[in-house]
Coordinates of C-alpha atoms in Angstrom, one line a residue:
Chain A
M1 CA 2.3 -30.7 -3.2
K2 CA 3.9 -29.8 -6.4
L3 CA 3.3 -27.2 -9.2
D4 CA 4.6 -26.6 -12.8
V5 CA 4.3 -24.0 -15.4
N6 CA 1.5 -25.8 -17.3
A7 CA -0.7 -25.9 -14.2
L8 CA -0.1 -22.3 -13.2
G9 CA -0.9 -21.4 -16.9
T10 CA -4.3 -23.0 -16.4
F11 CA -4.8 -21.0 -13.5
Y12 CA -4.1 -18.1 -15.1
R13 CA -6.2 -18.6 -17.9
M14 CA -9.0 -19.3 -15.1
A15 CA -8.3 -15.9 -13.7
R16 CA -8.4 -14.2 -17.2
E17 CA -11.6 -16.1 -18.3
G18 CA -12.9 -15.0 -15.1
A19 CA -12.5 -11.5 -15.1
G20 CA -13.8 -11.3 -18.8
I21 CA -17.2 -13.0 -17.6
A22 CA -17.2 -10.8 -14.6
A23 CA -16.6 -7.6 -16.9
G24 CA -19.1 -8.6 -19.3
R25 CA -21.9 -8.9 -16.6
L26 CA -21.1 -5.8 -15.0
T27 CA -21.2 -3.8 -18.2
H28 CA -24.8 -5.5 -19.0
M29 CA -25.7 -4.7 -15.5
M30 CA -24.6 -0.8 -15.4
G31 CA -24.7 -0.1 -18.6
V32 CA -21.3 1.3 -19.0
E33 CA -18.0 0.1 -20.5
T34 CA -15.8 -2.1 -18.7
Q35 CA -12.2 -3.0 -18.9
V36 CA -10.3 -6.1 -17.6
G37 CA -6.9 -4.5 -16.3
V38 CA -4.4 -6.5 -15.0
T39 CA -4.8 -10.3 -13.8
K40 CA -2.2 -11.9 -12.1
L41 CA -1.2 -14.8 -9.9
N42 CA 0.8 -13.5 -6.8
F43 CA 2.6 -15.6 -4.4
M44 CA 2.3 -13.6 -1.2
R45 CA 3.1 -14.0 2.6
G46 CA -0.1 -13.5 4.8
Q47 CA 1.6 -10.5 6.3
E48 CA 2.0 -9.0 3.0
I49 CA -1.8 -9.6 1.8
R50 CA -2.7 -7.9 5.3
R51 CA -0.4 -5.0 4.5
D52 CA -1.9 -4.5 1.2
F53 CA -5.3 -3.8 2.8
E54 CA -3.7 -1.3 5.4
D55 CA -3.8 1.6 3.1
A56 CA -5.9 3.7 5.3
T57 CA -8.8 3.4 2.7
E58 CA -12.1 2.4 3.7
K59 CA -13.2 -1.0 1.9
V60 CA -16.0 -2.8 0.9
G61 CA -16.3 -6.3 0.2
V62 CA -18.5 -9.2 -0.9
R63 CA -17.4 -12.6 -0.2
V64 CA -18.5 -16.3 -0.9
K65 CA -17.3 -19.7 0.2
L66 CA -16.6 -22.1 -2.5
T67 CA -16.9 -25.7 -2.5
G68 CA -16.5 -28.4 -5.2
A69 CA -13.9 -28.3 -7.8
I70 CA -12.2 -25.2 -5.7
E71 CA -12.7 -24.8 -2.1
G72 CA -11.8 -21.6 -0.5
Y73 CA -13.0 -18.1 -0.7
S74 CA -13.6 -15.6 -3.3
V75 CA -13.8 -12.0 -2.2
V76 CA -14.5 -8.8 -4.3
V77 CA -13.1 -5.6 -2.7
F78 CA -14.4 -2.2 -3.7
E79 CA -12.8 0.9 -2.5
R80 CA -15.8 2.4 -0.4
E81 CA -16.2 5.4 -2.8
S82 CA -16.2 3.1 -5.9
A83 CA -18.8 0.9 -4.2
F84 CA -21.1 4.1 -3.6
R85 CA -20.7 5.1 -7.4
V86 CA -21.5 1.6 -8.7
V87 CA -24.6 1.4 -6.3
E88 CA -25.6 4.9 -7.5
T89 CA -25.4 4.0 -11.1
L90 CA -27.4 0.7 -10.5
L91 CA -30.2 2.4 -8.9
A92 CA -30.4 5.0 -11.5
E93 CA -30.8 2.2 -14.1
A94 CA -33.5 1.0 -11.9
G95 CA -35.5 3.9 -12.2
P96 CA -36.4 7.1 -10.2
D97 CA -38.4 5.0 -7.7
A98 CA -35.4 3.3 -6.5
E99 CA -33.7 6.6 -5.8
I100 CA -31.5 6.4 -2.8
E101 CA -32.4 8.4 0.2
G102 CA -30.3 11.6 0.5
N103 CA -27.9 11.3 -2.1
A104 CA -25.5 8.3 -2.5
G105 CA -22.5 10.4 -3.0
E106 CA -22.9 12.1 0.3
T107 CA -24.1 9.3 2.1
D108 CA -21.4 7.7 4.3
E109 CA -23.1 4.9 5.7
F110 CA -24.6 1.9 3.9
D111 CA -28.2 1.5 4.4
E112 CA -30.1 -1.4 3.8
M113 CA -30.9 -0.8 0.2
T114 CA -27.4 0.3 -0.8
E115 CA -25.9 -2.6 1.1
S116 CA -28.0 -5.1 -0.5
A117 CA -27.2 -3.4 -4.0
A118 CA -23.5 -3.5 -3.4
T119 CA -23.6 -7.1 -2.3
E120 CA -25.6 -8.0 -5.6
V121 CA -22.9 -6.3 -7.6
G122 CA -20.1 -8.2 -5.7
H123 CA -22.0 -11.4 -6.0
I124 CA -22.5 -10.9 -9.8
I125 CA -18.8 -10.3 -10.0
N126 CA -18.0 -13.2 -7.6
S127 CA -20.1 -15.5 -10.0
G128 CA -18.8 -14.3 -13.2
F129 CA -15.2 -15.3 -12.0
I130 CA -16.2 -18.9 -10.6
D131 CA -18.2 -19.5 -13.8
G132 CA -15.2 -18.7 -15.6
W133 CA -13.0 -20.9 -13.7
A134 CA -15.6 -23.7 -13.9
D135 CA -15.5 -23.5 -17.7
V136 CA -11.6 -23.6 -17.6
L137 CA -11.7 -26.6 -15.3
E138 CA -14.8 -28.3 -16.7
A139 CA -16.0 -28.8 -13.4
V140 CA -18.6 -27.6 -11.0
I141 CA -18.2 -25.1 -8.2
D142 CA -20.8 -24.4 -5.7
V143 CA -21.0 -21.0 -4.4
S144 CA -22.6 -19.9 -0.9
T145 CA -24.9 -17.1 -0.2
P146 CA -23.0 -13.7 -0.6
E147 CA -21.8 -11.8 2.7
F148 CA -21.1 -8.0 2.9
V149 CA -17.9 -6.9 4.7
E150 CA -16.6 -3.5 5.2
G151 CA -13.3 -2.1 7.1
V152 CA -10.1 -0.6 6.8
S153 CA -7.9 -3.6 7.6
A154 CA -7.8 -7.0 6.1
E155 CA -9.2 -8.4 9.6
P156 CA -12.8 -8.4 8.5
F157 CA -12.5 -9.4 5.0
F158 CA -10.1 -12.4 5.9
G159 CA -9.8 -12.4 9.7
D160 CA -12.3 -15.3 10.3
I161 CA -11.2 -17.3 7.5
D162 CA -9.4 -20.6 8.2
E163 CA -8.0 -20.8 4.6
A164 CA -6.1 -17.3 4.9
P165 CA -2.6 -17.6 5.1
G166 CA -0.6 -17.0 8.3
D167 CA 1.6 -14.2 8.4
D168 CA 4.6 -16.4 7.1
D169 CA 2.7 -18.8 4.9
L170 CA 3.1 -18.3 1.1
A171 CA 0.0 -18.0 -0.5
L172 CA -1.1 -18.0 -3.9
L173 CA -3.6 -15.6 -4.6
F174 CA -5.6 -14.7 -7.7
Q175 CA -5.8 -10.8 -8.5
S176 CA -7.8 -9.2 -11.1
R177 CA -8.9 -5.6 -11.6
I178 CA -11.7 -4.4 -13.6
E179 CA -12.2 -0.8 -14.3
T180 CA -15.2 1.1 -15.8
V181 CA -14.0 3.5 -18.8
G182 CA -14.5 7.1 -18.2
T183 CA -15.6 7.0 -14.6
E184 CA -13.1 5.8 -11.8
V185 CA -14.7 2.6 -10.5
G186 CA -12.3 -0.2 -10.0
F187 CA -12.1 -3.3 -7.7
N188 CA -9.8 -6.0 -6.8
H189 CA -10.8 -9.6 -6.6
Y190 CA -9.1 -12.2 -4.5
L191 CA -9.3 -15.9 -4.3
F192 CA -8.0 -17.7 -1.4
P193 CA -7.9 -21.4 -2.3
K194 CA -7.7 -24.1 0.5
R195 CA -4.5 -25.9 0.5
E196 CA -5.8 -29.3 0.0
S197 CA -7.9 -28.4 -2.6
M198 CA -5.2 -26.6 -4.5
S199 CA -2.9 -29.3 -4.1
K200 CA -5.5 -31.8 -5.5
L201 CA -6.1 -29.3 -8.5
L202 CA -2.4 -29.0 -9.2
E203 CA -2.0 -32.7 -9.1
R204 CA -4.5 -33.0 -11.8
L205 CA -3.1 -30.1 -14.1
R206 CA 0.5 -30.8 -13.8
T207 CA 2.1 -32.1 -17.0
S208 CA 5.9 -32.3 -15.8
E209 CA 7.9 -33.1 -12.9
G210 CA 7.2 -29.5 -11.6
I211 CA 8.8 -27.7 -8.4
E212 CA 7.8 -28.8 -4.9
Y213 CA 5.6 -26.0 -3.5
D214 CA 7.8 -25.6 -0.5
K215 CA 10.8 -24.6 -2.8
L216 CA 8.7 -21.5 -3.9
D217 CA 10.0 -20.2 -0.4
G218 CA 13.2 -19.9 -2.2
F219 CA 11.7 -17.6 -4.7
D220 CA 10.3 -15.5 -2.0
R221 CA 13.6 -15.3 -0.3
M222 CA 15.2 -14.3 -3.7
A223 CA 12.6 -11.5 -4.2
E224 CA 13.2 -10.4 -0.6
R225 CA 17.2 -10.4 -0.6
G226 CA 17.0 -8.9 -4.2
A227 CA 14.8 -6.0 -3.1
E228 CA 16.7 -5.2 -0.2
E229 CA 20.0 -5.1 -1.8
V230 CA 18.5 -2.5 -4.4
A231 CA 17.2 -0.1 -1.5
E232 CA 20.5 -0.5 0.5
T233 CA 22.7 0.3 -2.7
A234 CA 20.1 3.1 -3.8
T235 CA 20.7 4.8 -0.4
T236 CA 24.3 4.5 -0.3
L237 CA 24.7 6.0 -3.9
T238 CA 22.4 8.7 -3.7
G239 CA 22.0 9.5 0.0
I240 CA 18.4 9.5 -0.6
D241 CA 16.9 7.3 2.2
T242 CA 14.8 4.5 0.5
S243 CA 13.0 1.4 1.3
V244 CA 11.1 -1.3 -0.2
E245 CA 7.2 -0.6 -0.6
I246 CA 6.2 -3.5 -2.7
R247 CA 7.8 -6.6 -3.3
R248 CA 5.9 -9.4 -5.1
L249 CA 6.3 -12.7 -7.2
N250 CA 3.9 -12.7 -10.0
F251 CA 2.9 -15.5 -12.5
V252 CA 1.8 -13.6 -15.6
S253 CA 1.3 -14.2 -19.5
L254 CA 4.1 -12.2 -21.2
E255 CA 1.7 -10.1 -22.9
A256 CA 0.5 -8.6 -19.6
I257 CA 3.9 -7.5 -18.6
P258 CA 4.2 -4.4 -20.7
E259 CA 0.6 -3.3 -19.8
Q260 CA 1.3 -2.9 -16.2
V261 CA 4.2 -0.4 -17.1
A262 CA 3.1 3.2 -16.5
E263 CA 1.9 4.7 -19.9
E264 CA 4.4 7.6 -19.6
K265 CA 7.9 8.6 -20.8
L266 CA 10.2 6.7 -18.4
V267 CA 14.0 6.6 -17.6
G268 CA 15.4 3.0 -17.3
V269 CA 18.5 0.8 -17.2
A270 CA 18.4 -2.6 -18.5
F271 CA 20.5 -5.7 -18.1
E272 CA 20.6 -9.1 -19.2
F273 CA 22.0 -11.9 -16.7
D274 CA 23.5 -15.3 -17.2
G275 CA 23.8 -18.0 -14.9
M276 CA 21.2 -20.2 -13.3
P277 CA 18.8 -18.5 -13.9
S278 CA 19.6 -16.4 -17.0
G279 CA 17.0 -13.6 -17.8
Y280 CA 16.3 -9.7 -18.0
L281 CA 16.3 -7.0 -15.5
L282 CA 15.0 -3.8 -15.8
F283 CA 15.1 -0.5 -13.4
L284 CA 12.4 2.1 -14.2
F285 CA 12.1 5.5 -12.8
D286 CA 9.7 8.3 -13.5
E287 CA 11.5 11.3 -15.1
E288 CA 11.1 13.2 -11.9
S289 CA 12.9 10.5 -9.8
A290 CA 15.4 10.4 -12.4
H291 CA 16.3 14.0 -12.1
E292 CA 16.2 14.0 -8.6
I293 CA 18.8 10.9 -8.7
V294 CA 20.9 12.8 -11.1
D295 CA 20.9 15.8 -8.7
A296 CA 21.8 13.7 -5.9
M297 CA 24.9 11.9 -7.7
V298 CA 26.2 14.5 -9.8
P299 CA 27.7 17.5 -7.8
M300 CA 27.3 20.3 -10.7
E301 CA 24.4 21.7 -12.5
V302 CA 23.0 19.6 -15.4
D303 CA 21.1 20.8 -18.3
E304 CA 17.3 20.9 -17.5
D305 CA 16.0 18.9 -20.6
G306 CA 17.0 15.1 -21.0
F307 CA 19.5 14.0 -19.0
G308 CA 22.9 14.4 -21.1
E309 CA 26.0 12.5 -20.9
M310 CA 26.5 13.0 -17.1
G311 CA 23.1 12.2 -16.2
T312 CA 22.8 9.0 -18.3
S313 CA 26.2 7.8 -16.9
A314 CA 25.2 8.7 -13.1
I315 CA 21.9 6.6 -13.7
K316 CA 23.7 3.9 -15.6
E317 CA 26.2 3.7 -12.7
L318 CA 23.4 3.5 -10.1
G319 CA 21.6 0.9 -12.3
N320 CA 24.7 -1.2 -12.5
I321 CA 25.7 -1.2 -9.0
M322 CA 21.9 -2.3 -7.9
A323 CA 21.8 -4.8 -10.7
S324 CA 24.9 -6.4 -8.9
G325 CA 23.4 -6.3 -5.6
F326 CA 20.0 -7.5 -6.9
L327 CA 21.5 -10.7 -8.6
D328 CA 24.1 -11.2 -5.7
G329 CA 20.8 -11.5 -3.2
W330 CA 19.7 -14.2 -5.9
A331 CA 22.7 -15.8 -6.1
N332 CA 23.2 -16.1 -2.4
V333 CA 19.9 -17.6 -1.8
L334 CA 20.4 -19.9 -4.8
D335 CA 24.1 -20.5 -4.0
T336 CA 25.4 -19.9 -7.5
T337 CA 26.8 -17.1 -9.4
I338 CA 24.9 -14.7 -11.7
D339 CA 26.6 -12.4 -14.1
H340 CA 25.2 -9.6 -15.9
S341 CA 25.8 -7.3 -18.9
T342 CA 26.8 -3.8 -19.1
P343 CA 23.6 -1.4 -18.5
E344 CA 21.5 -0.4 -21.4
F345 CA 20.4 3.2 -21.0
I346 CA 16.5 4.1 -22.1
H347 CA 14.6 7.2 -22.0
D348 CA 11.3 6.5 -23.7
M349 CA 7.9 5.0 -23.3
G350 CA 8.0 2.2 -20.5
A351 CA 6.1 -0.2 -22.4
A352 CA 8.7 -0.2 -25.4
A353 CA 11.4 -0.8 -22.9
V354 CA 9.7 -3.9 -21.7
D355 CA 8.7 -5.5 -24.9
P356 CA 11.9 -6.5 -26.6
V357 CA 12.6 -8.7 -23.1
I358 CA 9.1 -10.4 -23.5
I359 CA 9.6 -11.0 -27.2
Q360 CA 13.0 -12.7 -26.7
L361 CA 11.5 -14.9 -24.0
G362 CA 8.5 -15.3 -26.0
E363 CA 10.2 -17.7 -28.4
N364 CA 10.2 -20.5 -25.8
Q365 CA 7.6 -19.7 -23.2
D366 CA 4.0 -18.1 -22.7
F367 CA 4.4 -17.0 -19.4
A368 CA 6.8 -15.6 -17.0
F369 CA 7.7 -15.1 -13.3
V370 CA 8.0 -11.8 -12.6
F371 CA 9.8 -10.2 -9.6
D372 CA 8.0 -7.0 -9.0
T373 CA 9.8 -4.6 -6.7
V374 CA 9.2 -0.9 -5.9
V375 CA 11.5 1.2 -4.0
V376 CA 10.5 4.4 -2.7
A377 CA 11.9 7.4 -0.6
D378 CA 10.3 9.0 2.1
G379 CA 9.7 12.5 1.4
R380 CA 11.7 12.7 -1.8
E381 CA 10.8 11.7 -5.3
F382 CA 12.4 8.4 -5.9
D383 CA 10.2 5.8 -7.3
C384 CA 11.8 2.7 -8.9
E385 CA 10.3 -0.1 -10.3
V386 CA 12.4 -3.1 -10.8
Y387 CA 11.1 -6.1 -13.0
A388 CA 13.3 -9.3 -13.0
I389 CA 12.1 -11.7 -15.5
P390 CA 14.2 -15.0 -15.4
D391 CA 14.2 -17.6 -18.1
E392 CA 11.3 -20.2 -17.2
S393 CA 13.2 -23.3 -17.8
D394 CA 16.2 -22.1 -15.7
L395 CA 14.4 -20.9 -12.9
E396 CA 12.4 -24.1 -12.6
R397 CA 16.0 -25.8 -12.5
A398 CA 17.8 -23.4 -10.1
L399 CA 14.8 -24.1 -7.7
N400 CA 14.9 -27.5 -8.0
N401 CA 18.7 -27.3 -7.2
L402 CA 17.9 -25.3 -4.2
D403 CA 18.2 -26.9 -0.8
V404 CA 15.0 -25.9 1.3
D405 CA 17.1 -26.1 4.5
R406 CA 19.6 -23.7 3.5
I407 CA 16.8 -21.0 2.8
E408 CA 16.6 -20.9 6.6
D409 CA 19.8 -19.7 7.0
A410 CA 19.9 -17.1 4.3
K411 CA 19.6 -13.8 6.3
T412 CA 16.2 -11.9 5.8
T413 CA 16.1 -8.4 6.9
A414 CA 14.1 -6.5 4.2
E415 CA 11.7 -4.4 6.1
F416 CA 8.7 -2.9 5.0
Q417 CA 8.1 0.9 5.7
E418 CA 4.9 2.5 6.0
V419 CA 4.5 5.2 3.4
D420 CA 2.5 8.0 4.2
T421 CA -0.1 8.1 1.3
T422 CA -2.1 11.0 2.6
Chain B
M1 CA -6.6 -4.8 -23.1
K2 CA -9.9 -5.6 -24.2
T3 CA -12.9 -3.7 -23.5
Y4 CA -16.5 -4.9 -22.8
G5 CA -19.4 -3.2 -24.3
T6 CA -17.6 -1.0 -26.6
E7 CA -20.3 0.5 -29.1
P8 CA -19.1 0.9 -32.7
G9 CA -18.1 4.3 -33.4
A10 CA -17.4 5.1 -29.7
P11 CA -15.1 8.0 -29.3
T12 CA -12.4 6.2 -27.3
P13 CA -9.8 4.5 -29.3
V14 CA -9.9 0.7 -29.3
Q15 CA -6.9 -0.6 -27.6
V16 CA -5.1 -3.3 -29.5
G17 CA -2.9 -4.9 -26.9
I18 CA 0.3 -7.3 -27.7
S19 CA -0.7 -10.4 -29.6
E20 CA -4.2 -8.9 -30.4
L21 CA -5.8 -7.9 -33.7
V22 CA -8.9 -6.1 -34.2
V23 CA -11.1 -5.5 -37.6
S24 CA -13.1 -2.6 -37.9
D25 CA -15.4 -1.1 -40.7
G26 CA -16.3 2.0 -38.9
D27 CA -14.6 5.4 -38.1
D28 CA -13.0 3.8 -34.8
T29 CA -9.3 4.5 -34.1
L30 CA -7.6 1.4 -33.4
K31 CA -4.7 2.2 -31.0
S32 CA -1.4 0.2 -29.8
Y33 CA 0.8 1.8 -27.0
G34 CA 4.3 1.7 -26.4
L35 CA 5.4 -0.6 -29.1
G36 CA 9.2 -1.3 -28.9
S37 CA 10.4 -4.4 -30.8
C38 CA 6.8 -5.2 -31.5
L39 CA 5.2 -4.2 -34.8
A40 CA 2.0 -2.7 -35.6
I41 CA 0.6 -4.1 -38.8
A42 CA -2.3 -2.0 -40.4
L43 CA -4.2 -3.3 -43.4
Y44 CA -7.1 -1.5 -45.2
D45 CA -9.3 -1.3 -48.2
P46 CA -9.5 2.0 -49.2
Q47 CA -12.7 1.2 -51.3
S48 CA -14.7 -0.5 -48.5
A49 CA -13.1 1.3 -45.6
I50 CA -12.8 -1.9 -44.0
G51 CA -9.4 -2.3 -41.9
G52 CA -7.8 -3.9 -39.2
L53 CA -4.5 -3.5 -36.9
A54 CA -2.6 -6.0 -35.4
H55 CA 0.0 -5.5 -32.7
V56 CA 2.5 -8.5 -33.2
M57 CA 5.2 -9.8 -30.9
L58 CA 7.1 -12.6 -33.0
P59 CA 8.0 -13.2 -36.6
D60 CA 6.9 -16.8 -37.3
G61 CA 3.7 -18.2 -36.3
D62 CA 4.0 -21.2 -38.7
A63 CA 6.7 -22.8 -36.7
A64 CA 4.5 -22.2 -33.4
D65 CA 2.0 -24.6 -32.3
N66 CA -0.3 -22.1 -30.6
S67 CA -0.5 -19.8 -33.6
D68 CA -4.3 -21.2 -34.2
R69 CA -5.5 -20.0 -30.9
K70 CA -3.2 -16.6 -30.9
P71 CA -2.9 -15.7 -34.7
G72 CA -2.2 -12.2 -33.7
K73 CA 1.0 -12.9 -31.9
Y74 CA 3.0 -13.5 -35.0
A75 CA 3.6 -11.5 -38.0
D76 CA 2.6 -14.0 -40.5
T77 CA -0.5 -15.5 -39.0
A78 CA -1.6 -11.9 -37.7
I79 CA -1.7 -10.8 -41.4
R80 CA -3.6 -13.9 -42.7
A81 CA -6.2 -13.4 -40.2
L82 CA -6.6 -9.7 -40.5
L83 CA -7.0 -10.5 -44.2
R84 CA -9.3 -13.3 -44.0
R85 CA -11.6 -11.3 -41.5
M86 CA -11.5 -8.1 -43.5
V87 CA -12.7 -10.1 -46.5
E88 CA -15.4 -11.8 -44.3
Q89 CA -16.6 -8.3 -43.5
G90 CA -16.9 -7.2 -47.2
A91 CA -13.4 -6.0 -47.9
N92 CA -12.0 -6.6 -51.6
Y93 CA -8.5 -8.7 -51.3
T94 CA -6.9 -7.0 -54.4
A95 CA -7.6 -3.7 -53.2
V96 CA -6.1 -4.2 -49.6
E97 CA -3.1 -1.9 -48.8
A98 CA -0.5 -2.5 -45.7
K99 CA 1.2 0.1 -43.4
I100 CA 3.6 -0.9 -40.8
A101 CA 5.3 0.8 -37.9
G102 CA 7.5 -0.3 -35.2
G103 CA 10.2 -3.1 -34.9
S104 CA 12.8 -1.1 -33.0
D105 CA 16.0 -2.6 -31.5
M106 CA 15.9 -0.9 -28.1
F107 CA 18.8 -2.9 -26.5
E108 CA 21.9 -4.3 -27.9
F109 CA 21.8 -7.7 -25.8
E110 CA 23.8 -10.7 -27.0
S111 CA 20.8 -12.9 -26.4
F112 CA 19.0 -11.0 -29.0
G113 CA 21.2 -11.7 -31.9
D114 CA 20.6 -9.7 -35.1
G115 CA 17.6 -7.8 -33.4
V116 CA 14.2 -8.9 -32.2
G117 CA 12.5 -5.8 -34.0
Q118 CA 14.4 -6.6 -37.5
R119 CA 13.2 -10.0 -37.4
N120 CA 9.6 -8.9 -37.0
I121 CA 9.9 -6.4 -39.8
A122 CA 11.4 -8.9 -42.1
A123 CA 8.7 -11.3 -41.5
A124 CA 5.9 -9.0 -42.2
K125 CA 7.2 -8.1 -45.3
E126 CA 7.8 -11.4 -46.4
E127 CA 4.4 -12.3 -45.7
L128 CA 2.8 -9.2 -47.5
E129 CA 5.0 -10.0 -50.5
K130 CA 3.8 -13.5 -50.4
L131 CA 0.1 -12.5 -50.4
G132 CA 0.5 -9.8 -52.9
V133 CA -0.4 -7.0 -50.5
P134 CA 1.2 -3.7 -51.4
L135 CA 3.3 -2.1 -48.5
E136 CA 2.3 1.8 -48.8
A137 CA 4.2 2.9 -46.1
E138 CA 6.4 2.3 -43.3
D139 CA 8.0 3.8 -39.9
V140 CA 10.3 0.7 -38.7
G141 CA 13.6 0.0 -37.1
G142 CA 15.6 2.8 -35.1
E143 CA 15.9 2.6 -31.1
H144 CA 12.6 4.5 -30.0
G145 CA 9.4 3.4 -28.8
R146 CA 6.2 4.2 -30.8
T147 CA 2.4 4.5 -30.3
V148 CA 0.2 4.1 -33.2
E149 CA -3.3 5.1 -34.0
F150 CA -4.9 3.6 -37.0
T151 CA -8.2 4.7 -38.7
P152 CA -9.4 2.1 -41.0
G153 CA -11.9 4.4 -42.6
T154 CA -9.3 6.9 -44.1
G155 CA -6.3 4.4 -43.8
S156 CA -4.3 7.1 -41.8
L157 CA -1.6 5.4 -39.4
V158 CA -0.4 8.1 -37.0
V159 CA 2.9 7.3 -35.2
K160 CA 4.0 9.1 -32.2
T161 CA 7.3 8.9 -30.6
S162 CA 7.9 9.6 -27.0
D163 CA 8.6 13.1 -27.8
G164 CA 5.0 13.1 -29.6
D165 CA 4.0 16.5 -27.9
D166 CA 5.7 18.6 -30.4
E167 CA 5.0 18.1 -34.0
N168 CA 8.4 16.5 -34.9
G169 CA 7.4 13.7 -32.7
V170 CA 4.3 12.8 -35.1
T171 CA 4.3 11.1 -38.3
E172 CA 1.2 10.4 -40.4
L173 CA 1.5 7.6 -42.9

């Protein structure tokens, strides 16, 4: 099975189109404004997908089995509270006769009526996505009757699905988020395609030689090694115990990258790197974390506002060493060398730090692989988002040069730490 | 980010994401968040109160093969698309005026050459000149991010920097 950027781009368009149709129908049904949040194609291992689900929140899902042009499962997952709010709105729309017994907000069990309402909403959303994909593919996709699932782990959602990836299997996951405007209702959508069905689709959509799917393992190892190096460096330099919380490889349209950056003033360090691959690397901290880092690295009192010369140079220094570690991690997996520029400091709106990079890459590509990493500290403020965005053609070449057998030898010790979210 | 089900005149500002353009004839506020080297181009006809905002990413759409599908991505094609849609909604071409904001150069990377922000500013000015649309005001260049809010009804373009909470971080063009 081989894939290329054109095929992935088509997948991305499917996800966007599907999310749009689903959001439109949700608006129509609930009479509220809805927004499509970030849509991504993620390459994730089974264990990470399962880990994603284990954040202690109760979830409710509606899943359908797909046959035809795409085979696999499509699952809409709500947080339990969101699901209740949706059902409440929906039944209120249906008129006073349909009022839920007691009060939906206080009910903690789904009864027959609320379950069937939630299933209906989930099914309409699933169908929206699937209609969008079918439109883009100009093909027919058949959908089974919806199934209502609830639980706190991945088990009830994917446990019994043969298509769900094993712990170490790298799966291509379609992920979208739709939110209602004003109220806090949001949900995630997942598509688990069957491998053979994927393979057939990729074959059809591919327009270039492409990359062998198994080589994506190299991607994942790169991400793993890079993230691990960043956390280690941060711990060594600041004395703050840090660990990798999220590590993800996304395929997104360039325009979507700044959209996912927090809408607040951030502190960052940016680099361009050169080699095979070349590209850009950004470390972004929220202001509080940046202050914490400066306090940890600079022994004397620093002025409260802004970061001053001392603070700026401390953060640049940390960024510089994290960048070397990150890119060394990559170079190691790819058996090459990657050089990086001197650090550029930024203290500004997060999106404004990212857009120059996507503009520069946008001259030659519409999509990008983004290595998305979040490093956090236990008990202290240290949130660091890492965006590594390589030049697409370089990356394709680098991966094709990759000897898959060699990957097995590369050390993989990144460990995830459970973070207390309560 | 696209919003579904937005009513005209809704109080929430309409988000104009990167490569998007929106034309409106109401009192909507059109908002583009976190412009770095991207450029916000606002066109409006003061008589009919029809106007639009584009959040462009690259200078030259005529040289790109997907500019038909995504006119809002490029300065030149975005200006033409805004004008065309405004005229379709009843704006008077000869009355249309322009304001622009953004186009910073945030980083001095070797690969960026003369500056990605500068290229966008130059391209927008050239296209406006070519089409005879007067540029009424601008807040461009520098090394900082901007968030803009444009109200076509009044032609007001409010530019906020990241110090935007105090008065000196907000400029109205």
